[in-house]
Amino acid sequence: MGGECRTDCVERPLSRVLRGLGGLVGAHPWPFLLLPLLLSAALGAGFMQLPLRKANDIEAQFTPRGGPAKAERRLVQERFPTRDAERFSAPRLTTEGAFASFVVVASQPGHTLLTREAFAEALALDAAVRGLDAGGLTYEQVCARRDGACSSPNPLLSAVAGDPARIEALLPGLTFPLWQGRVFLGASLGGVSVDPGAAEDRSRPVRAAKALRLYYYLRDDDPAQREATLKWLKTFLERIPDLLSNLRLTSVQSLKTPADTIDVIENLVPITKSYLRIDCVRTKVWVAAFGVLTSGLAVLSSFGLLLFCGVPFVITAANAPFLILGVGVDDMFILVSCWQQTKVKDGVKDRMADTYAEAAVSVTITTLTDVLAFYIGIATAFPSIQSFCIYTGTAFVFCYIYNLTFLGAVLALNGRREESNRHWLTFMKVPSETEGSRGSVYNMCCVGGSYDETTGMEFEHPMNGFFRKYFGPFVVHPLTKVFVVLLYLGYLGGSIYGCTQVKEGIDLRNLAGDRSYVIQYYDWTDEYFKEYGPRVMVIVTESVQYWDSAVRANLENCMQLIENSTYVDKYLSESWLRIYVTIANRMSRNIDDARRFIDNLSILYQANPESKWDVNITDPEISASRFFIQTVSVISPVDERNLLEQLRGLAADCKIPLIVYHPAFIYFDQYLVIAQNTIQNVVIATGAMLLISLLLIPSPFCSLWVTFAIASVIVGVAGFMAFWDVNLDSISMINLVICIGFSVDFSAHISYAFVSSEKPTMNGKAVDALYHLGYPVVQGAASTIVGILALSFAPTYIFRTFFKIMFLVILFGALHGLIFIPVLLTFFGVCQKLPRQYNENASS
């Protein structure tokens, strides 16, 4: 047939190999049953390593590896090392630091905290925290220190000096956000009402304040001290609820330190699915039960192997068992469906060979695409996604192997039971013909083994008949096709619009449980402290001639450009150089040559001692220095991304070698790579899916349709997740990686059945494909949704997001497999009927 176009160089020999494997499993099932059990038991011992492999460092797992901010941090740490035990300064931290934090909020909406009663409670809380003992380890022993004392948790607490009545004496002179001309209160005092004043006035009198934030910083820069710090923090987290209860304080929330871990409890709900039929012999109850067990063995073996190999286990990998359960059961439905299409009177060996020849190629296609999708995901910059992809991809490999061995052996043994006409529960032989003298209950429960003598196969399942007689003809009706095309265009238009509305970025509160105090803490922080954002370092990374007035002018121009950007308050900057020049001019000091400039720095340090920490002198030059700018109105992920891009762009354009840095930039970096990583993974994986489809589906044009289905489902999921309030972050990116693999499953099954059909017309092929695989596709979709349904009730964003996107993937994948792809395939005559010789060779 000259018009043929097919690529079966891999599919045909693979079908022959799998036919041979099916016959071998059918002839000798016991080794294939027992070996996977022994292997799973051995590899399952790897779970003993789980406590050692847990990776709960949020920064390491949920921020991009190799992000620019991490390189910037290394430079800052090298040029400006911290000493938490002697000269602690929160704005000068190069990491988030180790700390415990409280937000104290007024008990009534209209009340202010600037009263003696409120400060009495705040001081009582402060005393309780300072008195916390962690097995002989006190706060005084682990606190970050400055000027010989623990750093103050809040400037106003230090100002009242233990006397709550003093706040009322301080109130007439209290200004915001600058107090006493140099104390910045923007991060400490929230919900502030001030008297009106000039636009540039940053010292307006305070009328009232609704919130107070306390930071208890601990030493974190010394590795030898870090163990003691974590021990105290652990005790703090354990005891603080009782402490707050005993103090009977109102509206207080605590936040655990970033150095601690956020643990999520995984609740795995076992889902069993049965393949029940009324016939007590032909029912596949045992196959269904062991099909679920097969998925469990795959998870046990894969996770155990990877834990033995030292692969980190991130909480995101806990989603994998639900996924494997759905896919494993989907493959079981395909195997059982093909078994039912074999001749009942053939031997078990021949029936297994026919089953594998028909089903195993389709299962192989979907497994290869799934595994490839996950292993491609390993190339991402996010370690949390890497961990998930390694664990899930490896579990898919084991699931495939166990389905063809362990589950195949169960199917063969079940076939032997059917062959001898034995009851599914008692395993006793039962008559195959009904007895009129017996009641209907007896005949239903104790008589079985009948089959369709005209075809030699088991009786057609009612759902298969539904697809052949009703659904298939309905789908290929001309009016239905027109409606399907219009429906698809509406789906595609809505999806594309949704893609333009997707928001980027992960909210750290989403890594905690819904009932965690962290949620309330972040909510109050957003409500009362959103006006002022991070205090950003502007760092001169190389030695420049500060004594040269032209260099100082260039540096000043750079600072002014940065200060005039959208997210910076130019009246709240801090520049040691400006202070130095002002003092030198006032004292008539000459600082226009190198020696005098450096020698006279002592007058700067006397006036502003903190400036000494911002000038790195390596004789005989200043090798690096830093300034500070105050950001404002950084509220949403969009603001965070724009801030990062603006500041880095301005620093890069400066004539002076500058960088900008704040510890929060480590997290902001995700906005620069998340979309790029997602698109890269999707494009590479889609290309790989096309290659696999070309090799295993004997028609290149139908392979293109499978690839088209992948792209269509991905666009749909990405678009509709915006309508379901799911951001594009490292968590949803994991699910989009899943989408790549899952989107091919249903369309590949149907496309393979379509191109393998011997029906002469396009409509006939579509109906035949739906007849053979429509019901298994529905079963697979339903089983996967049931498998992940428990996640929709989880009290954790990670699991709920997994459910939402997986639900969209399965819904749209099934919609493509059952409606869109069959209809679209009928429009194109390029997927011609395969020659009879081909079909005979493929099954020989």
PDB file of N, CA and C in Angstrom, residues 615-702:
ATOM      1  N   VAL A 615      32.605  49.368  56.084  1.00  0.00           N
ATOM      2  CA  VAL A 615      33.795  49.725  55.307  1.00  0.00           C
ATOM      3  C   VAL A 615      34.840  48.639  55.528  1.00  0.00           C
ATOM      4  N   ASN A 616      35.204  47.954  54.453  1.00  0.00           N
ATOM      5  CA  ASN A 616      36.194  46.878  54.534  1.00  0.00           C
ATOM      6  C   ASN A 616      37.529  47.419  54.053  1.00  0.00           C
ATOM      7  N   ILE A 617      38.439  47.640  54.999  1.00  0.00           N
ATOM      8  CA  ILE A 617      39.749  48.209  54.659  1.00  0.00           C
ATOM      9  C   ILE A 617      40.773  47.099  54.600  1.00  0.00           C
ATOM     10  N   THR A 618      41.403  46.968  53.456  1.00  0.00           N
ATOM     11  CA  THR A 618      42.530  46.065  53.279  1.00  0.00           C
ATOM     12  C   THR A 618      43.714  46.944  52.882  1.00  0.00           C
ATOM     13  N   ASP A 619      44.607  47.158  53.851  1.00  0.00           N
ATOM     14  CA  ASP A 619      45.697  48.128  53.639  1.00  0.00           C
ATOM     15  C   ASP A 619      46.330  47.959  52.268  1.00  0.00           C
ATOM     16  N   PRO A 620      46.528  49.048  51.554  1.00  0.00           N
ATOM     17  CA  PRO A 620      46.246  50.435  51.971  1.00  0.00           C
ATOM     18  C   PRO A 620      45.008  50.996  51.279  1.00  0.00           C
ATOM     19  N   GLU A 621      43.946  50.188  51.102  1.00  0.00           N
ATOM     20  CA  GLU A 621      42.790  50.653  50.338  1.00  0.00           C
ATOM     21  C   GLU A 621      41.504  50.122  50.950  1.00  0.00           C
ATOM     22  N   ILE A 622      40.388  50.680  50.494  1.00  0.00           N
ATOM     23  CA  ILE A 622      39.066  50.186  50.879  1.00  0.00           C
ATOM     24  C   ILE A 622      38.634  49.178  49.813  1.00  0.00           C
ATOM     25  N   SER A 623      38.636  47.904  50.168  1.00  0.00           N
ATOM     26  CA  SER A 623      38.367  46.857  49.168  1.00  0.00           C
ATOM     27  C   SER A 623      36.885  46.718  48.869  1.00  0.00           C
ATOM     28  N   ALA A 624      36.019  47.124  49.801  1.00  0.00           N
ATOM     29  CA  ALA A 624      34.567  47.047  49.580  1.00  0.00           C
ATOM     30  C   ALA A 624      33.876  47.916  50.617  1.00  0.00           C
ATOM     31  N   SER A 625      32.694  48.373  50.283  1.00  0.00           N
ATOM     32  CA  SER A 625      31.882  49.115  51.249  1.00  0.00           C
ATOM     33  C   SER A 625      30.415  48.922  50.895  1.00  0.00           C
ATOM     34  N   ARG A 626      29.540  49.320  51.822  1.00  0.00           N
ATOM     35  CA  ARG A 626      28.112  49.127  51.556  1.00  0.00           C
ATOM     36  C   ARG A 626      27.287  50.268  52.140  1.00  0.00           C
ATOM     37  N   PHE A 627      26.133  50.450  51.487  1.00  0.00           N
ATOM     38  CA  PHE A 627      25.152  51.441  51.912  1.00  0.00           C
ATOM     39  C   PHE A 627      23.814  50.713  52.066  1.00  0.00           C
ATOM     40  N   PHE A 628      22.810  51.410  52.562  1.00  0.00           N
ATOM     41  CA  PHE A 628      21.515  50.780  52.773  1.00  0.00           C
ATOM     42  C   PHE A 628      20.403  51.652  52.202  1.00  0.00           C
ATOM     43  N   ILE A 629      19.434  51.008  51.563  1.00  0.00           N
ATOM     44  CA  ILE A 629      18.243  51.699  51.082  1.00  0.00           C
ATOM     45  C   ILE A 629      17.025  51.000  51.672  1.00  0.00           C
ATOM     46  N   GLN A 630      15.958  51.763  51.876  1.00  0.00           N
ATOM     47  CA  GLN A 630      14.728  51.218  52.464  1.00  0.00           C
ATOM     48  C   GLN A 630      13.670  51.061  51.371  1.00  0.00           C
ATOM     49  N   THR A 631      13.211  49.838  51.174  1.00  0.00           N
ATOM     50  CA  THR A 631      12.161  49.589  50.179  1.00  0.00           C
ATOM     51  C   THR A 631      10.785  49.780  50.807  1.00  0.00           C
ATOM     52  N   VAL A 632       9.819  50.088  49.963  1.00  0.00           N
ATOM     53  CA  VAL A 632       8.447  50.329  50.423  1.00  0.00           C
ATOM     54  C   VAL A 632       7.463  49.668  49.458  1.00  0.00           C
ATOM     55  N   SER A 633       6.284  49.362  49.984  1.00  0.00           N
ATOM     56  CA  SER A 633       5.157  48.857  49.179  1.00  0.00           C
ATOM     57  C   SER A 633       5.500  47.602  48.391  1.00  0.00           C
ATOM     58  N   VAL A 634       6.309  46.723  48.979  1.00  0.00           N
ATOM     59  CA  VAL A 634       6.614  45.432  48.349  1.00  0.00           C
ATOM     60  C   VAL A 634       5.622  44.426  48.924  1.00  0.00           C
ATOM     61  N   ILE A 635       4.479  44.313  48.270  1.00  0.00           N
ATOM     62  CA  ILE A 635       3.356  43.577  48.847  1.00  0.00           C
ATOM     63  C   ILE A 635       3.135  42.224  48.175  1.00  0.00           C
ATOM     64  N   SER A 636       3.104  42.214  46.860  1.00  0.00           N
ATOM     65  CA  SER A 636       2.754  41.003  46.114  1.00  0.00           C
ATOM     66  C   SER A 636       3.992  40.387  45.478  1.00  0.00           C
ATOM     67  N   PRO A 637       3.888  39.131  44.998  1.00  0.00           N
ATOM     68  CA  PRO A 637       5.004  38.532  44.255  1.00  0.00           C
ATOM     69  C   PRO A 637       5.419  39.358  43.039  1.00  0.00           C
ATOM     70  N   VAL A 638       4.465  40.018  42.405  1.00  0.00           N
ATOM     71  CA  VAL A 638       4.796  40.879  41.264  1.00  0.00           C
ATOM     72  C   VAL A 638       5.695  42.025  41.721  1.00  0.00           C
ATOM     73  N   ASP A 639       5.383  42.612  42.881  1.00  0.00           N
ATOM     74  CA  ASP A 639       6.222  43.680  43.429  1.00  0.00           C
ATOM     75  C   ASP A 639       7.624  43.161  43.736  1.00  0.00           C
ATOM     76  N   GLU A 640       7.698  41.964  44.290  1.00  0.00           N
ATOM     77  CA  GLU A 640       9.001  41.398  44.636  1.00  0.00           C
ATOM     78  C   GLU A 640       9.859  41.183  43.390  1.00  0.00           C
ATOM     79  N   ARG A 641       9.233  40.680  42.339  1.00  0.00           N
ATOM     80  CA  ARG A 641       9.979  40.473  41.094  1.00  0.00           C
ATOM     81  C   ARG A 641      10.415  41.811  40.494  1.00  0.00           C
ATOM     82  N   ASN A 642       9.497  42.779  40.445  1.00  0.00           N
ATOM     83  CA  ASN A 642       9.836  44.079  39.872  1.00  0.00           C
ATOM     84  C   ASN A 642      10.935  44.775  40.667  1.00  0.00           C
ATOM     85  N   LEU A 643      10.849  44.671  42.002  1.00  0.00           N
ATOM     86  CA  LEU A 643      11.886  45.261  42.852  1.00  0.00           C
ATOM     87  C   LEU A 643      13.248  44.671  42.507  1.00  0.00           C
ATOM     88  N   LEU A 644      13.313  43.354  42.445  1.00  0.00           N
ATOM     89  CA  LEU A 644      14.585  42.677  42.179  1.00  0.00           C
ATOM     90  C   LEU A 644      15.143  43.084  40.819  1.00  0.00           C
ATOM     91  N   GLU A 645      14.298  43.093  39.804  1.00  0.00           N
ATOM     92  CA  GLU A 645      14.763  43.425  38.454  1.00  0.00           C
ATOM     93  C   GLU A 645      15.183  44.889  38.358  1.00  0.00           C
ATOM     94  N   GLN A 646      14.417  45.794  38.991  1.00  0.00           N
ATOM     95  CA  GLN A 646      14.763  47.209  38.948  1.00  0.00           C
ATOM     96  C   GLN A 646      16.106  47.478  39.622  1.00  0.00           C
ATOM     97  N   LEU A 647      16.258  46.984  40.836  1.00  0.00           N
ATOM     98  CA  LEU A 647      17.482  47.270  41.580  1.00  0.00           C
ATOM     99  C   LEU A 647      18.705  46.653  40.912  1.00  0.00           C
ATOM    100  N   ARG A 648      18.583  45.419  40.448  1.00  0.00           N
ATOM    101  CA  ARG A 648      19.732  44.802  39.780  1.00  0.00           C
ATOM    102  C   ARG A 648      20.050  45.509  38.470  1.00  0.00           C
ATOM    103  N   GLY A 649      19.025  45.927  37.760  1.00  0.00           N
ATOM    104  CA  GLY A 649      19.256  46.647  36.510  1.00  0.00           C
ATOM    105  C   GLY A 649      19.968  47.961  36.736  1.00  0.00           C
ATOM    106  N   LEU A 650      19.548  48.723  37.750  1.00  0.00           N
ATOM    107  CA  LEU A 650      20.177  50.001  38.056  1.00  0.00           C
ATOM    108  C   LEU A 650      21.616  49.814  38.525  1.00  0.00           C
ATOM    109  N   ALA A 651      21.843  48.764  39.326  1.00  0.00           N
ATOM    110  CA  ALA A 651      23.206  48.505  39.807  1.00  0.00           C
ATOM    111  C   ALA A 651      24.126  48.112  38.652  1.00  0.00           C
ATOM    112  N   ALA A 652      23.604  47.320  37.716  1.00  0.00           N
ATOM    113  CA  ALA A 652      24.419  46.886  36.582  1.00  0.00           C
ATOM    114  C   ALA A 652      24.773  48.045  35.656  1.00  0.00           C
ATOM    115  N   ASP A 653      23.899  49.057  35.571  1.00  0.00           N
ATOM    116  CA  ASP A 653      24.136  50.198  34.681  1.00  0.00           C
ATOM    117  C   ASP A 653      25.071  51.242  35.282  1.00  0.00           C
ATOM    118  N   CYS A 654      25.384  51.085  36.537  1.00  0.00           N
ATOM    119  CA  CYS A 654      26.205  52.088  37.214  1.00  0.00           C
ATOM    120  C   CYS A 654      27.675  51.985  36.781  1.00  0.00           C
ATOM    121  N   LYS A 655      28.366  53.126  36.727  1.00  0.00           N
ATOM    122  CA  LYS A 655      29.788  53.136  36.378  1.00  0.00           C
ATOM    123  C   LYS A 655      30.645  52.523  37.483  1.00  0.00           C
ATOM    124  N   ILE A 656      30.135  52.578  38.698  1.00  0.00           N
ATOM    125  CA  ILE A 656      30.818  51.983  39.849  1.00  0.00           C
ATOM    126  C   ILE A 656      30.367  50.526  39.960  1.00  0.00           C
ATOM    127  N   PRO A 657      31.281  49.576  40.262  1.00  0.00           N
ATOM    128  CA  PRO A 657      30.873  48.160  40.392  1.00  0.00           C
ATOM    129  C   PRO A 657      29.978  47.948  41.620  1.00  0.00           C
ATOM    130  N   LEU A 658      28.686  47.782  41.394  1.00  0.00           N
ATOM    131  CA  LEU A 658      27.715  47.651  42.474  1.00  0.00           C
ATOM    132  C   LEU A 658      26.929  46.355  42.355  1.00  0.00           C
ATOM    133  N   ILE A 659      26.500  45.840  43.491  1.00  0.00           N
ATOM    134  CA  ILE A 659      25.465  44.817  43.549  1.00  0.00           C
ATOM    135  C   ILE A 659      24.483  45.222  44.644  1.00  0.00           C
ATOM    136  N   VAL A 660      23.276  44.669  44.575  1.00  0.00           N
ATOM    137  CA  VAL A 660      22.291  44.875  45.646  1.00  0.00           C
ATOM    138  C   VAL A 660      21.995  43.511  46.263  1.00  0.00           C
ATOM    139  N   TYR A 661      21.772  43.511  47.577  1.00  0.00           N
ATOM    140  CA  TYR A 661      21.546  42.218  48.244  1.00  0.00           C
ATOM    141  C   TYR A 661      20.685  42.379  49.492  1.00  0.00           C
ATOM    142  N   HIS A 662      19.822  41.398  49.676  1.00  0.00           N
ATOM    143  CA  HIS A 662      19.088  41.194  50.920  1.00  0.00           C
ATOM    144  C   HIS A 662      18.800  39.696  51.008  1.00  0.00           C
ATOM    145  N   PRO A 663      18.776  39.101  52.200  1.00  0.00           N
ATOM    146  CA  PRO A 663      18.500  37.666  52.293  1.00  0.00           C
ATOM    147  C   PRO A 663      17.212  37.228  51.610  1.00  0.00           C
ATOM    148  N   ALA A 664      16.216  38.115  51.560  1.00  0.00           N
ATOM    149  CA  ALA A 664      14.957  37.745  50.895  1.00  0.00           C
ATOM    150  C   ALA A 664      15.146  37.552  49.405  1.00  0.00           C
ATOM    151  N   PHE A 665      16.213  38.120  48.822  1.00  0.00           N
ATOM    152  CA  PHE A 665      16.448  37.959  47.382  1.00  0.00           C
ATOM    153  C   PHE A 665      16.688  36.491  47.017  1.00  0.00           C
ATOM    154  N   ILE A 666      17.126  35.692  48.001  1.00  0.00           N
ATOM    155  CA  ILE A 666      17.298  34.256  47.761  1.00  0.00           C
ATOM    156  C   ILE A 666      15.977  33.647  47.299  1.00  0.00           C
ATOM    157  N   TYR A 667      14.872  34.098  47.900  1.00  0.00           N
ATOM    158  CA  TYR A 667      13.544  33.595  47.532  1.00  0.00           C
ATOM    159  C   TYR A 667      13.002  34.320  46.305  1.00  0.00           C
ATOM    160  N   PHE A 668      13.331  35.608  46.180  1.00  0.00           N
ATOM    161  CA  PHE A 668      12.842  36.363  45.022  1.00  0.00           C
ATOM    162  C   PHE A 668      13.408  35.816  43.718  1.00  0.00           C
ATOM    163  N   ASP A 669      14.579  35.179  43.779  1.00  0.00           N
ATOM    164  CA  ASP A 669      15.207  34.653  42.563  1.00  0.00           C
ATOM    165  C   ASP A 669      14.326  33.643  41.831  1.00  0.00           C
ATOM    166  N   GLN A 670      13.402  33.023  42.560  1.00  0.00           N
ATOM    167  CA  GLN A 670      12.556  32.024  41.908  1.00  0.00           C
ATOM    168  C   GLN A 670      11.732  32.640  40.781  1.00  0.00           C
ATOM    169  N   TYR A 671      11.385  33.920  40.921  1.00  0.00           N
ATOM    170  CA  TYR A 671      10.563  34.562  39.894  1.00  0.00           C
ATOM    171  C   TYR A 671      11.291  34.682  38.563  1.00  0.00           C
ATOM    172  N   LEU A 672      12.616  34.681  38.624  1.00  0.00           N
ATOM    173  CA  LEU A 672      13.398  34.851  37.405  1.00  0.00           C
ATOM    174  C   LEU A 672      13.572  33.549  36.642  1.00  0.00           C
ATOM    175  N   VAL A 673      13.364  32.410  37.306  1.00  0.00           N
ATOM    176  CA  VAL A 673      13.645  31.122  36.645  1.00  0.00           C
ATOM    177  C   VAL A 673      12.447  30.192  36.576  1.00  0.00           C
ATOM    178  N   ILE A 674      11.396  30.454  37.369  1.00  0.00           N
ATOM    179  CA  ILE A 674      10.312  29.479  37.443  1.00  0.00           C
ATOM    180  C   ILE A 674       9.621  29.314  36.090  1.00  0.00           C
ATOM    181  N   ALA A 675       9.291  30.428  35.434  1.00  0.00           N
ATOM    182  CA  ALA A 675       8.633  30.325  34.129  1.00  0.00           C
ATOM    183  C   ALA A 675       9.578  29.727  33.096  1.00  0.00           C
ATOM    184  N   GLN A 676      10.851  30.155  33.131  1.00  0.00           N
ATOM    185  CA  GLN A 676      11.836  29.639  32.185  1.00  0.00           C
ATOM    186  C   GLN A 676      12.030  28.141  32.363  1.00  0.00           C
ATOM    187  N   ASN A 677      12.152  27.684  33.620  1.00  0.00           N
ATOM    188  CA  ASN A 677      12.313  26.253  33.890  1.00  0.00           C
ATOM    189  C   ASN A 677      11.097  25.462  33.430  1.00  0.00           C
ATOM    190  N   THR A 678       9.917  26.009  33.711  1.00  0.00           N
ATOM    191  CA  THR A 678       8.699  25.309  33.326  1.00  0.00           C
ATOM    192  C   THR A 678       8.604  25.149  31.814  1.00  0.00           C
ATOM    193  N   ILE A 679       8.820  26.236  31.083  1.00  0.00           N
ATOM    194  CA  ILE A 679       8.750  26.170  29.620  1.00  0.00           C
ATOM    195  C   ILE A 679       9.822  25.240  29.066  1.00  0.00           C
ATOM    196  N   GLN A 680      11.019  25.311  29.626  1.00  0.00           N
ATOM    197  CA  GLN A 680      12.106  24.452  29.164  1.00  0.00           C
ATOM    198  C   GLN A 680      11.753  22.981  29.347  1.00  0.00           C
ATOM    199  N   ASN A 681      11.253  22.620  30.536  1.00  0.00           N
ATOM    200  CA  ASN A 681      10.895  21.224  30.781  1.00  0.00           C
ATOM    201  C   ASN A 681       9.772  20.763  29.860  1.00  0.00           C
ATOM    202  N   VAL A 682       8.777  21.627  29.666  1.00  0.00           N
ATOM    203  CA  VAL A 682       7.643  21.255  28.827  1.00  0.00           C
ATOM    204  C   VAL A 682       8.085  21.030  27.383  1.00  0.00           C
ATOM    205  N   VAL A 683       8.912  21.941  26.868  1.00  0.00           N
ATOM    206  CA  VAL A 683       9.346  21.823  25.466  1.00  0.00           C
ATOM    207  C   VAL A 683      10.208  20.578  25.266  1.00  0.00           C
ATOM    208  N   ILE A 684      11.187  20.369  26.151  1.00  0.00           N
ATOM    209  CA  ILE A 684      12.068  19.205  26.005  1.00  0.00           C
ATOM    210  C   ILE A 684      11.278  17.914  26.146  1.00  0.00           C
ATOM    211  N   ALA A 685      10.423  17.858  27.161  1.00  0.00           N
ATOM    212  CA  ALA A 685       9.654  16.636  27.384  1.00  0.00           C
ATOM    213  C   ALA A 685       8.678  16.371  26.240  1.00  0.00           C
ATOM    214  N   THR A 686       8.062  17.418  25.714  1.00  0.00           N
ATOM    215  CA  THR A 686       7.126  17.228  24.610  1.00  0.00           C
ATOM    216  C   THR A 686       7.855  16.679  23.387  1.00  0.00           C
ATOM    217  N   GLY A 687       9.050  17.188  23.129  1.00  0.00           N
ATOM    218  CA  GLY A 687       9.847  16.642  22.030  1.00  0.00           C
ATOM    219  C   GLY A 687      10.194  15.187  22.250  1.00  0.00           C
ATOM    220  N   ALA A 688      10.538  14.849  23.501  1.00  0.00           N
ATOM    221  CA  ALA A 688      10.850  13.447  23.806  1.00  0.00           C
ATOM    222  C   ALA A 688       9.617  12.565  23.652  1.00  0.00           C
ATOM    223  N   MET A 689       8.448  13.085  24.062  1.00  0.00           N
ATOM    224  CA  MET A 689       7.208  12.324  23.897  1.00  0.00           C
ATOM    225  C   MET A 689       6.929  12.055  22.416  1.00  0.00           C
ATOM    226  N   LEU A 690       7.198  13.047  21.580  1.00  0.00           N
ATOM    227  CA  LEU A 690       6.992  12.870  20.146  1.00  0.00           C
ATOM    228  C   LEU A 690       7.882  11.763  19.618  1.00  0.00           C
ATOM    229  N   LEU A 691       9.134  11.743  20.050  1.00  0.00           N
ATOM    230  CA  LEU A 691      10.059  10.703  19.601  1.00  0.00           C
ATOM    231  C   LEU A 691       9.567   9.320  20.009  1.00  0.00           C
ATOM    232  N   ILE A 692       9.141   9.183  21.278  1.00  0.00           N
ATOM    233  CA  ILE A 692       8.647   7.887  21.745  1.00  0.00           C
ATOM    234  C   ILE A 692       7.402   7.480  20.973  1.00  0.00           C
ATOM    235  N   SER A 693       6.515   8.437  20.758  1.00  0.00           N
ATOM    236  CA  SER A 693       5.292   8.130  20.015  1.00  0.00           C
ATOM    237  C   SER A 693       5.595   7.700  18.593  1.00  0.00           C
ATOM    238  N   LEU A 694       6.565   8.349  17.957  1.00  0.00           N
ATOM    239  CA  LEU A 694       6.935   7.968  16.594  1.00  0.00           C
ATOM    240  C   LEU A 694       7.493   6.556  16.538  1.00  0.00           C
ATOM    241  N   LEU A 695       8.213   6.179  17.585  1.00  0.00           N
ATOM    242  CA  LEU A 695       8.815   4.852  17.598  1.00  0.00           C
ATOM    243  C   LEU A 695       7.819   3.752  17.926  1.00  0.00           C
ATOM    244  N   LEU A 696       6.831   4.066  18.742  1.00  0.00           N
ATOM    245  CA  LEU A 696       5.966   3.013  19.265  1.00  0.00           C
ATOM    246  C   LEU A 696       4.540   3.039  18.730  1.00  0.00           C
ATOM    247  N   ILE A 697       4.106   4.163  18.174  1.00  0.00           N
ATOM    248  CA  ILE A 697       2.785   4.193  17.546  1.00  0.00           C
ATOM    249  C   ILE A 697       2.996   4.101  16.041  1.00  0.00           C
ATOM    250  N   PRO A 698       2.464   3.051  15.384  1.00  0.00           N
ATOM    251  CA  PRO A 698       2.797   2.794  13.981  1.00  0.00           C
ATOM    252  C   PRO A 698       2.141   3.753  12.999  1.00  0.00           C
ATOM    253  N   SER A 699       2.188   5.046  13.287  1.00  0.00           N
ATOM    254  CA  SER A 699       1.712   6.057  12.356  1.00  0.00           C
ATOM    255  C   SER A 699       2.263   7.399  12.797  1.00  0.00           C
ATOM    256  N   PRO A 700       3.114   8.024  11.985  1.00  0.00           N
ATOM    257  CA  PRO A 700       3.725   9.288  12.411  1.00  0.00           C
ATOM    258  C   PRO A 700       2.716  10.400  12.608  1.00  0.00           C
ATOM    259  N   PHE A 701       1.661  10.434  11.816  1.00  0.00           N
ATOM    260  CA  PHE A 701       0.689  11.509  11.948  1.00  0.00           C
ATOM    261  C   PHE A 701      -0.128  11.366  13.230  1.00  0.00           C
ATOM    262  N   CYS A 702      -0.443  10.130  13.577  1.00  0.00           N
ATOM    263  CA  CYS A 702      -1.124   9.934  14.854  1.00  0.00           C
ATOM    264  C   CYS A 702      -0.201  10.282  16.025  1.00  0.00           C
TER     265      CYS A 702
END
